[in-house]
Amino acid sequence: GYGDCEDTSLLLCSLLRNAINAHVVLGSLQGYGHAWVVNEGQIYETTYTQAQPVPDPEHYIPFVLFDDQAVLELWPGALREVFNLTRNEALKLNLIAEVVNGFATCGHNS
C-alpha cells in the first residue's frame, strides 16, 4: 500500500483503538510537519519499514492530538500552527526513488 505519515498514522490509530487508548498526533519532527501515533507517552512511528523504538523522541514536538471522538489542541491556536509547518516533499521523493532503485538493483522489478 501507499500513504504518507498522516495516512499510516490514521490507519494504525484506528486499529489500535480497538484495544488501547491511542491518538494520532500532528506536530513537528526536526522542524517539519509530521504525524505519528501515541499511547501513554509511547511514540508509534508509522514511517519506519520495520517496528523499532523511536531513537529520538525528544525531536517529536506535539501540537494536536485526536481520535475518533475529540481533538485536543495543546495550546490555543495549535491546530492552525500545524498547518503552517513545512513539509519536505523533496526528501520524501528522494527516499522513494532510493527504495525503487534498490528494488530494481536487486531484481525486484514490478
Short mmCIF file of C-alpha atoms in Angstrom, two decimals:
data_model
loop_
_atom_site.label_atom_id
_atom_site.label_comp_id
_atom_site.label_asym_id
_atom_site.label_seq_id
_atom_site.Cartn_x
_atom_site.Cartn_y
_atom_site.Cartn_z
CA GLY A 1 0.00 0.00 0.00
CA TYR A 2 0.84 3.64 -0.20
CA GLY A 3 0.40 6.66 2.02
CA ASP A 4 2.31 9.24 3.96
CA CYS A 5 2.65 9.78 7.70
CA GLU A 6 -0.90 11.07 8.11
CA ASP A 7 -2.44 8.14 6.24
CA THR A 8 -0.47 5.46 8.05
CA SER A 9 -0.98 7.11 11.45
CA LEU A 10 -4.74 7.25 10.91
CA LEU A 11 -4.79 3.58 9.95
CA LEU A 12 -2.65 2.45 12.88
CA CYS A 13 -4.63 4.52 15.37
CA SER A 14 -7.91 3.09 14.08
CA LEU A 15 -6.59 -0.44 14.52
CA LEU A 16 -5.10 0.20 17.97
CA ARG A 17 -8.21 1.93 19.32
CA ASN A 18 -9.90 -1.47 19.44
CA ALA A 19 -7.53 -2.41 22.28
CA ILE A 20 -5.80 0.71 23.67
CA ASN A 21 -6.37 4.44 24.05
CA ALA A 22 -4.26 5.60 21.09
CA HIS A 23 -4.28 9.05 19.47
CA VAL A 24 -2.96 10.49 16.22
CA VAL A 25 -0.56 13.35 16.89
CA LEU A 26 0.08 16.22 14.49
CA GLY A 27 3.23 18.12 15.20
CA SER A 28 6.80 18.81 14.25
CA LEU A 29 9.75 16.49 13.73
CA GLN A 30 13.02 18.33 13.19
CA GLY A 31 11.12 21.42 12.05
CA TYR A 32 8.85 19.70 9.52
CA GLY A 33 5.17 18.84 9.79
CA HIS A 34 4.68 15.21 10.80
CA ALA A 35 2.11 12.77 12.17
CA TRP A 36 2.54 9.79 14.48
CA VAL A 37 0.56 7.72 16.98
CA VAL A 38 0.93 7.91 20.75
CA ASN A 39 -0.33 5.83 23.68
CA GLU A 40 0.64 6.61 27.27
CA GLY A 41 3.72 8.52 26.10
CA GLN A 42 4.90 5.77 23.73
CA ILE A 43 5.50 7.02 20.17
CA TYR A 44 4.48 4.72 17.33
CA GLU A 45 6.31 5.90 14.18
CA THR A 46 4.45 4.63 11.13
CA THR A 47 7.02 5.66 8.52
CA TYR A 48 9.62 3.07 9.55
CA THR A 49 9.87 -0.03 7.38
CA GLN A 50 10.26 -2.22 10.49
CA ALA A 51 8.90 -1.88 14.02
CA GLN A 52 11.54 -0.33 16.26
CA PRO A 53 11.77 2.13 19.14
CA VAL A 54 11.98 5.79 18.20
CA PRO A 55 15.64 6.74 18.78
CA ASP A 56 14.98 10.47 19.22
CA PRO A 57 11.63 11.04 20.99
CA GLU A 58 12.80 14.48 22.12
CA HIS A 59 12.57 15.66 18.49
CA TYR A 60 8.84 14.85 18.27
CA ILE A 61 7.00 18.06 19.19
CA PRO A 62 3.22 17.50 19.54
CA PHE A 63 0.78 20.29 18.65
CA VAL A 64 -2.55 18.43 18.42
CA LEU A 65 -3.83 15.00 19.49
CA PHE A 66 -7.01 13.48 18.11
CA ASP A 67 -9.01 10.30 17.78
CA ASP A 68 -12.46 9.41 16.50
CA GLN A 69 -14.07 11.23 19.46
CA ALA A 70 -12.22 14.51 20.03
CA VAL A 71 -9.45 16.92 19.05
CA LEU A 72 -7.13 18.29 21.75
CA GLU A 73 -5.06 21.37 20.95
CA LEU A 74 -2.07 21.51 23.31
CA TRP A 75 -2.35 25.33 23.32
CA PRO A 76 -4.83 27.77 21.77
CA GLY A 77 -4.16 28.05 18.04
CA ALA A 78 -2.01 24.89 17.84
CA LEU A 79 -4.14 23.36 15.09
CA ARG A 80 -3.66 26.45 12.91
CA GLU A 81 0.10 26.34 13.55
CA VAL A 82 0.33 22.70 12.47
CA PHE A 83 -0.93 23.62 9.02
CA ASN A 84 1.75 26.30 8.73
CA LEU A 85 4.59 23.79 9.19
CA THR A 86 6.55 22.98 6.06
CA ARG A 87 6.78 19.55 4.54
CA ASN A 88 9.91 18.23 2.93
CA GLU A 89 8.41 16.73 -0.22
CA ALA A 90 11.79 16.65 -1.99
CA LEU A 91 13.25 14.48 0.78
CA LYS A 92 10.24 12.16 0.61
CA LEU A 93 10.57 11.79 -3.18
CA ASN A 94 14.32 11.14 -2.93
CA LEU A 95 13.75 8.40 -0.33
CA ILE A 96 11.10 6.78 -2.53
CA ALA A 97 13.48 6.92 -5.52
CA GLU A 98 16.23 5.26 -3.46
CA VAL A 99 13.90 2.44 -2.45
CA VAL A 100 12.69 1.92 -6.03
CA ASN A 101 16.28 1.92 -7.33
CA GLY A 102 17.24 -0.55 -4.60
CA PHE A 103 14.48 -2.93 -5.70
CA ALA A 104 15.49 -2.58 -9.36
CA THR A 105 19.13 -3.31 -8.48
CA CYS A 106 18.10 -6.43 -6.56
CA GLY A 107 15.99 -7.70 -9.46
CA HIS A 108 12.62 -6.95 -7.84
CA ASN A 109 11.07 -5.16 -10.82
CA SER A 110 7.29 -4.99 -10.77
#
